[in-house]
Amino acid sequence: MLALLSNKVPTRALAVHSPGITHAATVPLDSPLKSLSDLKDQKVLKRPAVVGTTTGSTNHFGFIAAAAYLDLKENQDFTLRSTPPGDLATGPKGIDVYTI
C-alpha cells in the first residue's frame, strides 16, 4: 500500500487480510467494486474480475484464503494474473483488483 501511495496511484483498499502480516486487496478509485464479495457471481463487473498478484507470494495466498472464505471461484468469479511487485505498485491497467 505504501508503494501505491508513494507512487501517487489513485487507489483505495477493498479488503485487508492479516495472519500476522498485513495484506490488502486494492482497486482503482473509480472501481465499482466495494468489497471482495462483489466478485461473487460476477454481480458487479458482469465478468470475472482480473486479480493481479505476485504468484507464490504471501499476498497471493492471502487473497486465495479470503476468496475461499467468501466462496469465490477462480475462473468463475475471478481470474489471477501473475504480476511482478513493481508493476502492482503502479496500479496497472487491465487489472480490477491488485494484491499488496
PDB file of C-alpha atoms in Angstrom:
ATOM      1  CA  MET A   1       0.000   0.000   0.000  1.00  0.00           C
ATOM      2  CA  LEU A   2       2.864   2.354   0.779  1.00  0.00           C
ATOM      3  CA  ALA A   3       4.313   1.816  -2.711  1.00  0.00           C
ATOM      4  CA  LEU A   4       0.971   2.741  -4.262  1.00  0.00           C
ATOM      5  CA  LEU A   5       0.711   5.851  -2.113  1.00  0.00           C
ATOM      6  CA  SER A   6       4.299   6.935  -2.738  1.00  0.00           C
ATOM      7  CA  ASN A   7       3.751   6.498  -6.491  1.00  0.00           C
ATOM      8  CA  LYS A   8       0.586   8.626  -6.154  1.00  0.00           C
ATOM      9  CA  VAL A   9      -1.549   5.867  -7.669  1.00  0.00           C
ATOM     10  CA  PRO A  10      -5.221   6.744  -7.060  1.00  0.00           C
ATOM     11  CA  THR A  11      -6.443   3.668  -5.208  1.00  0.00           C
ATOM     12  CA  ARG A  12      -8.471   2.549  -2.203  1.00  0.00           C
ATOM     13  CA  ALA A  13      -8.387  -0.567  -0.045  1.00  0.00           C
ATOM     14  CA  LEU A  14     -11.015  -3.183  -0.762  1.00  0.00           C
ATOM     15  CA  ALA A  15     -10.068  -5.750   1.864  1.00  0.00           C
ATOM     16  CA  VAL A  16      -7.287  -6.486   4.303  1.00  0.00           C
ATOM     17  CA  HIS A  17      -6.286  -9.962   5.449  1.00  0.00           C
ATOM     18  CA  SER A  18      -3.834 -10.308   8.308  1.00  0.00           C
ATOM     19  CA  PRO A  19      -2.493 -13.624   9.606  1.00  0.00           C
ATOM     20  CA  GLY A  20       0.253 -11.694  11.416  1.00  0.00           C
ATOM     21  CA  ILE A  21       1.210  -9.907   8.188  1.00  0.00           C
ATOM     22  CA  THR A  22      -0.955  -7.212   6.674  1.00  0.00           C
ATOM     23  CA  HIS A  23      -2.117  -7.734   3.095  1.00  0.00           C
ATOM     24  CA  ALA A  24      -4.611  -5.696   1.126  1.00  0.00           C
ATOM     25  CA  ALA A  25      -6.690  -6.085  -1.992  1.00  0.00           C
ATOM     26  CA  THR A  26      -6.917  -2.694  -3.663  1.00  0.00           C
ATOM     27  CA  VAL A  27      -8.888  -1.287  -6.571  1.00  0.00           C
ATOM     28  CA  PRO A  28      -8.679   1.906  -8.636  1.00  0.00           C
ATOM     29  CA  LEU A  29     -10.596   4.834  -7.127  1.00  0.00           C
ATOM     30  CA  ASP A  30     -13.201   4.708  -9.896  1.00  0.00           C
ATOM     31  CA  SER A  31     -13.860   0.973  -9.487  1.00  0.00           C
ATOM     32  CA  PRO A  32     -17.467  -0.072  -8.864  1.00  0.00           C
ATOM     33  CA  LEU A  33     -16.177  -2.806  -6.519  1.00  0.00           C
ATOM     34  CA  LYS A  34     -16.791  -2.013  -2.847  1.00  0.00           C
ATOM     35  CA  SER A  35     -15.804  -5.350  -1.271  1.00  0.00           C
ATOM     36  CA  LEU A  36     -14.423  -8.721  -2.313  1.00  0.00           C
ATOM     37  CA  SER A  37     -17.916 -10.191  -2.034  1.00  0.00           C
ATOM     38  CA  ASP A  38     -18.841  -8.028  -5.059  1.00  0.00           C
ATOM     39  CA  LEU A  39     -16.866 -10.537  -7.153  1.00  0.00           C
ATOM     40  CA  LYS A  40     -19.333 -13.339  -6.344  1.00  0.00           C
ATOM     41  CA  ASP A  41     -21.389 -14.437  -9.360  1.00  0.00           C
ATOM     42  CA  GLN A  42     -19.993 -11.513 -11.396  1.00  0.00           C
ATOM     43  CA  LYS A  43     -22.749  -9.330  -9.899  1.00  0.00           C
ATOM     44  CA  VAL A  44     -20.922  -6.002 -10.275  1.00  0.00           C
ATOM     45  CA  LEU A  45     -18.489  -6.331 -13.184  1.00  0.00           C
ATOM     46  CA  LYS A  46     -20.652  -8.813 -15.153  1.00  0.00           C
ATOM     47  CA  ARG A  47     -17.484 -10.830 -15.858  1.00  0.00           C
ATOM     48  CA  PRO A  48     -14.763 -12.488 -13.783  1.00  0.00           C
ATOM     49  CA  ALA A  49     -12.569  -9.861 -12.131  1.00  0.00           C
ATOM     50  CA  VAL A  50      -8.892  -9.825 -13.071  1.00  0.00           C
ATOM     51  CA  VAL A  51      -6.813 -10.063  -9.887  1.00  0.00           C
ATOM     52  CA  GLY A  52      -3.160  -9.069 -10.148  1.00  0.00           C
ATOM     53  CA  THR A  53      -0.906 -10.811  -7.670  1.00  0.00           C
ATOM     54  CA  THR A  54       2.672 -11.986  -7.392  1.00  0.00           C
ATOM     55  CA  THR A  55       2.292 -15.743  -7.776  1.00  0.00           C
ATOM     56  CA  GLY A  56       3.620 -17.653  -4.777  1.00  0.00           C
ATOM     57  CA  SER A  57       3.788 -14.598  -2.524  1.00  0.00           C
ATOM     58  CA  THR A  58       2.112 -14.269   0.851  1.00  0.00           C
ATOM     59  CA  ASN A  59      -0.330 -11.731  -0.602  1.00  0.00           C
ATOM     60  CA  HIS A  60      -1.256 -14.297  -3.292  1.00  0.00           C
ATOM     61  CA  PHE A  61      -2.025 -16.886  -0.618  1.00  0.00           C
ATOM     62  CA  GLY A  62      -3.816 -14.259   1.488  1.00  0.00           C
ATOM     63  CA  PHE A  63      -6.118 -13.486  -1.434  1.00  0.00           C
ATOM     64  CA  ILE A  64      -6.746 -17.202  -2.068  1.00  0.00           C
ATOM     65  CA  ALA A  65      -7.658 -17.635   1.619  1.00  0.00           C
ATOM     66  CA  ALA A  66     -10.044 -14.658   1.517  1.00  0.00           C
ATOM     67  CA  ALA A  67     -11.590 -15.928  -1.743  1.00  0.00           C
ATOM     68  CA  ALA A  68     -12.126 -19.384  -0.229  1.00  0.00           C
ATOM     69  CA  TYR A  69     -13.729 -17.846   2.859  1.00  0.00           C
ATOM     70  CA  LEU A  70     -16.128 -15.881   0.623  1.00  0.00           C
ATOM     71  CA  ASP A  71     -16.757 -18.941  -1.603  1.00  0.00           C
ATOM     72  CA  LEU A  72     -15.339 -17.156  -4.658  1.00  0.00           C
ATOM     73  CA  LYS A  73     -14.404 -19.480  -7.510  1.00  0.00           C
ATOM     74  CA  GLU A  74     -11.355 -18.975  -9.713  1.00  0.00           C
ATOM     75  CA  ASN A  75     -12.267 -18.662 -13.417  1.00  0.00           C
ATOM     76  CA  GLN A  76     -15.892 -18.098 -12.448  1.00  0.00           C
ATOM     77  CA  ASP A  77     -15.734 -15.085 -10.115  1.00  0.00           C
ATOM     78  CA  PHE A  78     -12.124 -14.039 -10.730  1.00  0.00           C
ATOM     79  CA  THR A  79      -9.021 -14.872 -12.738  1.00  0.00           C
ATOM     80  CA  LEU A  80      -5.480 -14.490 -11.472  1.00  0.00           C
ATOM     81  CA  ARG A  81      -2.828 -12.616 -13.427  1.00  0.00           C
ATOM     82  CA  SER A  82       0.742 -13.080 -12.241  1.00  0.00           C
ATOM     83  CA  THR A  83       2.128  -9.579 -11.856  1.00  0.00           C
ATOM     84  CA  PRO A  84       5.584  -8.540 -10.589  1.00  0.00           C
ATOM     85  CA  PRO A  85       5.554  -6.467  -7.373  1.00  0.00           C
ATOM     86  CA  GLY A  86       6.924  -3.377  -9.134  1.00  0.00           C
ATOM     87  CA  ASP A  87       4.051  -3.454 -11.613  1.00  0.00           C
ATOM     88  CA  LEU A  88       1.482  -3.804  -8.819  1.00  0.00           C
ATOM     89  CA  ALA A  89       2.887  -0.649  -7.207  1.00  0.00           C
ATOM     90  CA  THR A  90       1.922   1.424 -10.255  1.00  0.00           C
ATOM     91  CA  GLY A  91      -1.755   0.469 -10.477  1.00  0.00           C
ATOM     92  CA  PRO A  92      -1.554  -1.469 -13.748  1.00  0.00           C
ATOM     93  CA  LYS A  93      -4.213  -1.182 -16.451  1.00  0.00           C
ATOM     94  CA  GLY A  94      -6.391  -4.218 -17.133  1.00  0.00           C
ATOM     95  CA  ILE A  95      -6.357  -5.379 -13.517  1.00  0.00           C
ATOM     96  CA  ASP A  96      -9.510  -4.919 -11.438  1.00  0.00           C
ATOM     97  CA  VAL A  97      -8.085  -5.918  -8.037  1.00  0.00           C
ATOM     98  CA  TYR A  98      -4.426  -5.952  -7.081  1.00  0.00           C
ATOM     99  CA  THR A  99      -2.980  -7.581  -4.002  1.00  0.00           C
ATOM    100  CA  ILE A 100      -0.248  -5.978  -1.960  1.00  0.00           C
TER     101      ILE A 100
END
